[in-house]
Coordinates of C-alpha atoms and ligand atoms in Angstrom, one line a residue:
M1 CA -20.3 -53.7 38.3
A2 CA -19.9 -55.9 41.4
S3 CA -16.9 -53.9 42.8
C4 CA -18.7 -50.6 42.3
A5 CA -21.7 -52.0 44.0
S6 CA -19.8 -53.3 47.0
E7 CA -18.1 -49.9 47.4
M8 CA -21.5 -48.3 47.4
K9 CA -22.8 -50.8 50.0
N10 CA -20.0 -50.0 52.4
T11 CA -20.9 -46.3 52.3
R12 CA -24.6 -47.0 52.3
G13 CA -24.5 -49.4 55.3
M14 CA -24.6 -46.4 57.6
S15 CA -28.0 -45.5 56.2
E16 CA -29.5 -48.6 58.0
Q17 CA -28.9 -46.8 61.3
V18 CA -31.3 -43.9 60.4
A19 CA -35.1 -44.0 60.7
S20 CA -37.4 -45.3 58.0
F21 CA -38.1 -42.9 55.1
M22 CA -41.1 -45.0 53.9
R23 CA -43.1 -47.3 56.0
I24 CA -45.6 -49.6 54.3
E25 CA -48.0 -50.8 57.1
Q26 CA -50.2 -53.9 56.7
V27 CA -51.1 -52.9 53.1
T28 CA -53.7 -55.0 51.3
R29 CA -55.0 -54.5 47.8
R30 CA -58.0 -56.4 46.4
F31 CA -59.3 -56.1 42.9
E32 CA -62.8 -57.0 41.7
M33 CA -62.6 -58.9 38.5
R34 CA -65.1 -58.0 35.8
P35 CA -67.3 -61.0 35.0
G36 CA -67.5 -62.2 31.4
A37 CA -70.9 -62.0 29.5
F38 CA -71.8 -65.6 30.4
E39 CA -71.1 -65.0 34.2
S40 CA -73.1 -61.7 34.1
L41 CA -76.1 -63.5 32.5
L42 CA -75.9 -66.3 35.2
H43 CA -75.7 -63.7 37.9
R44 CA -78.7 -61.8 36.6
L45 CA -80.6 -65.1 36.5
G46 CA -79.8 -65.6 40.1
V47 CA -77.4 -68.5 39.5
G48 CA -73.7 -68.7 39.6
A49 CA -71.3 -66.9 41.9
G50 CA -71.3 -63.2 42.7
P51 CA -68.3 -60.9 41.9
Q52 CA -64.9 -62.4 42.2
F53 CA -62.0 -60.7 44.0
V54 CA -58.3 -61.2 43.8
T55 CA -56.0 -60.2 46.6
A56 CA -52.9 -58.9 44.8
V57 CA -51.2 -57.6 47.9
D58 CA -51.9 -59.3 51.2
N59 CA -51.1 -57.5 54.5
V60 CA -47.6 -56.4 53.5
S61 CA -45.4 -54.4 55.9
L62 CA -41.9 -52.9 54.9
N63 CA -39.6 -50.3 56.3
I64 CA -37.4 -48.5 53.8
A65 CA -34.4 -46.6 55.3
R66 CA -33.6 -43.1 54.1
G67 CA -30.8 -43.2 51.5
S68 CA -31.0 -47.0 51.0
I69 CA -32.0 -49.0 47.9
F70 CA -34.6 -51.6 48.8
G71 CA -35.2 -54.5 46.5
L72 CA -38.6 -56.1 46.0
V73 CA -38.3 -59.4 44.2
G74 CA -40.7 -62.1 42.9
E75 CA -42.1 -63.8 39.9
S76 CA -44.4 -62.1 37.5
G77 CA -47.9 -61.7 39.0
C78 CA -46.8 -61.9 42.6
G79 CA -48.1 -58.4 43.4
K80 CA -44.8 -56.4 43.5
S81 CA -45.8 -53.9 40.8
T82 CA -49.2 -53.3 42.5
L83 CA -47.3 -52.6 45.8
G84 CA -45.0 -50.3 43.9
R85 CA -47.9 -48.4 42.5
I86 CA -49.5 -48.1 45.9
A87 CA -46.2 -46.7 47.3
A88 CA -46.1 -44.2 44.4
R89 CA -49.7 -43.2 45.2
L90 CA -50.8 -44.3 41.7
L91 CA -53.2 -46.8 43.3
P92 CA -55.0 -46.7 46.6
A93 CA -54.6 -49.5 49.1
T94 CA -57.8 -51.4 50.1
S95 CA -56.5 -51.3 53.7
G96 CA -53.3 -50.4 55.5
R97 CA -51.3 -47.3 54.9
V98 CA -48.0 -45.9 53.5
I99 CA -46.2 -43.4 55.6
F100 CA -43.7 -41.3 53.7
D101 CA -41.3 -39.1 55.7
D102 CA -43.6 -39.4 58.7
I103 CA -46.7 -38.3 56.7
P104 CA -49.4 -40.8 55.6
L105 CA -49.7 -40.7 51.8
D106 CA -53.5 -40.6 52.1
D107 CA -53.3 -37.6 54.4
G108 CA -55.1 -34.7 52.7
S109 CA -52.4 -32.3 54.1
L110 CA -49.8 -33.5 51.6
T111 CA -49.2 -30.7 49.1
P112 CA -48.6 -31.4 45.4
A113 CA -45.0 -30.2 45.9
A114 CA -44.6 -32.8 48.7
L115 CA -45.9 -35.5 46.4
L116 CA -43.3 -34.6 43.7
R117 CA -40.7 -36.0 46.1
L118 CA -42.0 -39.4 45.1
Q119 CA -41.4 -40.4 41.4
M120 CA -41.6 -43.6 39.4
V121 CA -39.5 -45.1 36.7
F122 CA -41.4 -47.6 34.5
Q123 CA -40.4 -50.9 32.9
N124 CA -41.2 -49.9 29.3
P125 CA -40.1 -46.3 28.6
M126 CA -41.5 -46.5 25.1
A127 CA -45.0 -46.9 26.5
S128 CA -44.5 -44.2 29.1
L129 CA -42.9 -41.5 26.8
N130 CA -45.1 -39.5 24.4
P131 CA -43.8 -40.6 20.9
R132 CA -44.8 -37.2 19.5
Q133 CA -42.9 -35.1 22.0
R134 CA -39.3 -34.1 21.8
V135 CA -37.1 -35.2 24.7
M136 CA -36.7 -31.5 25.7
D137 CA -40.4 -31.3 26.3
I138 CA -40.7 -34.7 27.9
I139 CA -38.1 -34.0 30.6
T140 CA -38.9 -30.4 31.3
E141 CA -42.7 -30.0 31.1
G142 CA -43.2 -31.4 34.7
A143 CA -40.6 -29.1 36.1
I144 CA -42.1 -26.1 34.4
Y145 CA -45.7 -27.0 35.3
H146 CA -44.8 -27.4 39.0
G147 CA -42.6 -24.3 39.1
V148 CA -39.3 -26.1 39.6
I149 CA -37.8 -24.0 36.8
A150 CA -39.0 -21.1 34.6
R151 CA -39.7 -21.7 31.0
R152 CA -36.7 -19.7 29.9
Q153 CA -34.4 -22.0 31.8
R154 CA -35.5 -25.2 30.1
T155 CA -32.7 -25.6 27.5
D156 CA -30.0 -25.4 30.1
F157 CA -32.0 -27.6 32.5
A158 CA -32.6 -30.2 29.9
V159 CA -28.9 -30.3 28.8
S160 CA -27.8 -30.7 32.4
L161 CA -30.3 -33.5 33.1
L162 CA -29.3 -35.3 30.0
A163 CA -25.6 -35.1 30.9
E164 CA -26.5 -36.5 34.3
V165 CA -28.1 -39.6 32.8
G166 CA -25.3 -40.0 30.2
L167 CA -26.9 -38.5 27.1
S168 CA -25.6 -35.8 24.9
A169 CA -27.2 -32.4 24.5
D170 CA -28.5 -33.1 21.0
A171 CA -30.8 -35.8 22.4
A172 CA -33.0 -32.9 23.6
F173 CA -34.2 -32.2 20.0
R174 CA -35.0 -35.8 19.0
L175 CA -38.1 -38.1 19.4
P176 CA -38.2 -41.2 21.6
H177 CA -38.3 -43.6 18.7
Q178 CA -34.8 -42.3 17.6
F179 CA -33.2 -43.9 20.7
S180 CA -32.3 -47.4 21.8
G181 CA -34.1 -49.1 24.7
G182 CA -31.3 -48.3 27.1
Q183 CA -31.2 -44.6 26.0
R184 CA -35.0 -44.4 26.3
Q185 CA -34.7 -45.7 29.9
R186 CA -32.2 -42.9 30.6
I187 CA -34.8 -40.4 29.3
G188 CA -37.4 -42.0 31.6
I189 CA -35.0 -41.6 34.5
A190 CA -34.2 -37.9 33.5
R191 CA -37.9 -37.2 33.5
A192 CA -38.3 -38.7 37.0
L193 CA -35.4 -36.6 38.2
S194 CA -36.6 -33.4 36.7
V195 CA -38.8 -32.5 39.7
S196 CA -36.0 -33.2 42.2
P197 CA -37.5 -36.3 43.9
D198 CA -35.8 -37.8 46.9
F199 CA -37.6 -41.2 46.5
L200 CA -37.6 -43.2 43.3
I201 CA -39.8 -46.3 42.7
C202 CA -38.2 -48.3 39.8
D203 CA -40.6 -50.9 38.5
E204 CA -38.5 -53.5 36.5
P205 CA -36.5 -50.7 34.9
V206 CA -34.0 -53.1 33.3
A207 CA -36.2 -56.1 32.5
A208 CA -36.6 -55.3 28.8
L209 CA -32.9 -54.5 28.2
D210 CA -29.9 -56.6 27.1
V211 CA -27.6 -57.8 29.9
S212 CA -24.8 -55.4 29.0
I213 CA -27.2 -52.4 29.0
Q214 CA -28.8 -53.6 32.2
A215 CA -25.4 -53.2 33.9
Q216 CA -25.1 -49.6 32.6
I217 CA -28.5 -48.6 33.9
I218 CA -27.9 -50.2 37.2
N219 CA -24.6 -48.3 37.6
L220 CA -26.4 -45.1 36.6
L221 CA -29.0 -45.7 39.4
L222 CA -26.2 -46.4 41.9
D223 CA -24.4 -43.1 40.9
L224 CA -27.7 -41.2 41.1
S225 CA -28.5 -42.6 44.5
R226 CA -25.1 -41.5 45.8
N227 CA -24.9 -38.1 44.1
R228 CA -28.5 -37.1 44.9
N229 CA -28.9 -39.0 48.1
L230 CA -31.9 -40.8 46.6
T231 CA -33.9 -43.5 48.4
M232 CA -35.1 -46.2 46.0
L233 CA -37.6 -49.1 45.9
F234 CA -36.3 -51.3 43.2
I235 CA -38.7 -53.9 41.8
S236 CA -37.4 -56.8 39.9
H237 CA -38.1 -60.5 39.0
D238 CA -34.3 -61.1 38.9
L239 CA -32.5 -61.6 42.2
G240 CA -29.2 -61.4 40.2
V241 CA -29.9 -57.7 39.4
V242 CA -30.9 -56.9 42.9
R243 CA -27.8 -58.5 44.4
H244 CA -25.6 -55.8 42.9
L245 CA -27.8 -52.9 43.8
C246 CA -29.7 -53.2 47.0
D247 CA -29.0 -52.8 50.7
R248 CA -32.1 -54.8 51.8
V249 CA -34.3 -57.2 49.9
A250 CA -37.8 -58.5 50.3
V251 CA -39.0 -61.6 48.4
M252 CA -42.7 -61.7 47.5
Y253 CA -44.9 -64.7 46.6
L254 CA -48.6 -64.6 45.7
G255 CA -49.1 -61.3 47.4
Q256 CA -47.2 -62.0 50.6
I257 CA -43.6 -61.2 51.7
V258 CA -42.0 -64.6 52.4
E259 CA -38.5 -63.4 53.4
Q260 CA -36.7 -60.1 54.0
A261 CA -33.2 -59.3 55.1
P262 CA -30.1 -57.2 54.4
A263 CA -29.0 -58.1 50.8
A264 CA -25.7 -59.7 51.9
D265 CA -27.4 -61.8 54.5
L266 CA -30.2 -62.9 52.1
F267 CA -27.7 -64.1 49.4
A268 CA -25.3 -65.7 51.8
N269 CA -27.9 -67.3 54.0
P270 CA -31.4 -67.6 52.3
R271 CA -33.9 -69.1 54.7
H272 CA -37.1 -69.6 52.7
P273 CA -37.3 -72.4 50.2
Y274 CA -38.8 -70.0 47.6
T275 CA -35.8 -67.6 47.9
K276 CA -33.5 -70.6 47.6
A277 CA -35.3 -71.7 44.5
L278 CA -35.2 -68.2 43.0
L279 CA -31.4 -68.1 43.6
E280 CA -30.9 -71.6 42.1
Q281 CA -32.8 -70.5 38.9
A282 CA -31.0 -67.1 38.5
P283 CA -28.4 -66.8 35.6
S284 CA -25.0 -68.0 36.8
I285 CA -21.7 -68.3 34.8
K286 CA -20.5 -70.8 37.4
A287 CA -23.6 -73.0 36.9
G288 CA -23.6 -72.5 33.1
R289 CA -27.1 -70.8 33.2
R290 CA -27.2 -67.9 30.8
A291 CA -30.8 -66.9 31.4
Y292 CA -33.3 -67.0 34.2
R293 CA -35.1 -70.5 34.4
P294 CA -38.6 -70.5 35.8
I295 CA -39.1 -72.5 39.0
E296 CA -40.8 -75.8 38.5
G297 CA -44.6 -76.0 39.0
E298 CA -47.3 -73.5 38.1
I299 CA -47.9 -70.4 40.1
P300 CA -51.4 -71.1 41.8
S301 CA -54.3 -68.9 40.8
P302 CA -54.4 -65.8 42.9
F303 CA -58.3 -66.2 42.8
A304 CA -57.9 -69.3 45.0
P305 CA -54.5 -69.2 46.7
P306 CA -53.6 -72.5 48.3
K307 CA -54.6 -73.1 51.9
G308 CA -51.7 -73.2 54.4
C309 CA -48.4 -72.0 53.0
R310 CA -49.0 -70.5 49.6
F311 CA -45.8 -72.0 48.3
H312 CA -46.6 -75.6 49.4
P313 CA -47.7 -77.0 46.0
R314 CA -44.3 -76.1 44.5
C315 CA -42.1 -76.5 47.6
P316 CA -39.6 -79.4 47.4
V317 CA -39.3 -79.7 51.2
A318 CA -43.0 -79.2 52.2
V319 CA -44.2 -81.2 55.3
E320 CA -47.7 -82.3 56.1
R321 CA -48.6 -79.2 58.1
C322 CA -47.7 -76.8 55.2
G323 CA -50.9 -77.6 53.3
R324 CA -53.0 -77.0 56.4
D325 CA -51.7 -74.0 58.3
A326 CA -50.2 -70.7 57.1
P327 CA -46.8 -70.2 58.6
P328 CA -46.2 -67.0 60.7
Q329 CA -43.3 -64.6 59.9
T330 CA -40.4 -65.4 62.3
G331 CA -36.8 -64.3 62.9
D332 CA -35.3 -61.2 64.2
E333 CA -36.0 -57.7 63.0
K334 CA -33.2 -57.8 60.5
H335 CA -33.9 -61.2 58.8
L336 CA -37.5 -62.4 58.7
A337 CA -39.0 -65.4 56.9
R338 CA -42.3 -67.2 56.7
C339 CA -41.8 -71.0 56.8
W340 CA -42.7 -73.8 59.2
L341 CA -39.3 -75.4 58.9
L342 CA -37.8 -72.3 60.6
N343 CA -40.1 -72.8 63.6
D344 CA -39.2 -75.3 66.3
G345 CA -41.6 -78.2 66.7
S346 CA -43.6 -77.3 63.6
R347 CA -44.0 -80.8 62.3
Ligands
SF4_401 FE1 -42.2 -75.1 52.1 FE2 -43.7 -75.6 54.2 FE3 -41.8 -73.8 54.4 FE4 -44.0 -73.4 52.9 S1 -43.9 -73.6 55.1 S2 -42.0 -72.9 52.3 S3 -44.4 -75.4 52.1 S4 -41.5 -75.9 54.0

């Protein structure tokens, strides 16, 4: 898998020269949390706090180059899936905007056909595939509805899509529960491809699969990105997965991007202590770790993120200033990180 991925990266390196295909500009998403019965009662009696908000995504900006695979990595609950849903237009941003191929996604001028160019692949295909529908219907109904194909073309269309994702023609006549997890993910990918997108948002597409199957799905995504010239936002909690797939990687912690760089640079020269900790915990044959080990210390509550650097309660190299002031993002345009230790005279 690694050699295949590096071949891909050599070809894909050129894509970094071209303009952004998607720009995520200062996007923030806040959620109001529903109060429990007791809190509601207190509120009605005029005591207790008002509504509580959680900031899942906090002022995030990213540029995704056309034809590239962009990795977004972080622990569970860091806001990466929320950001993916905003990029897929499944969720509005509270502030900020997403520009897709030079058009803001919230622009009313975007036609339904233009929006089809943006598709999502979900983590759990069993939950996103209708268990009562045959695969034929699952992977063709969107294309028929949107006029991509005529109904009479659907058998040929389904067979060709299934072949593209590595499934045989007879799969078209079966139900989702008759497939393994990896095969179901292939069906989910075929459904996303059915409307000929040029941007795929993959939200933890291999997290629920065995390691050997993960490699197969990753190779499939690499082949598809090359053959169809797809751009991808690939969301994962596992830096090891992203390493073999992505051209550029952003690391997210408690709603903020703490580091972003070309993948080769990030893995060879991680700058942020959180990225270093993630790398140290990733599965490694050399280090004898067969599974991902969580980083020490609890992730702070997103309701009350720590003052200063959000990583400071877990950071092994924190200095006094870290608990007081939030570090700015520094570095050059290619490699950015948010840590006081990267700033001269920070202590
Ligand atoms: Fe650690 Fe301080 Fe850097 Fe935050 S700013 S990552 S606490 S050293």
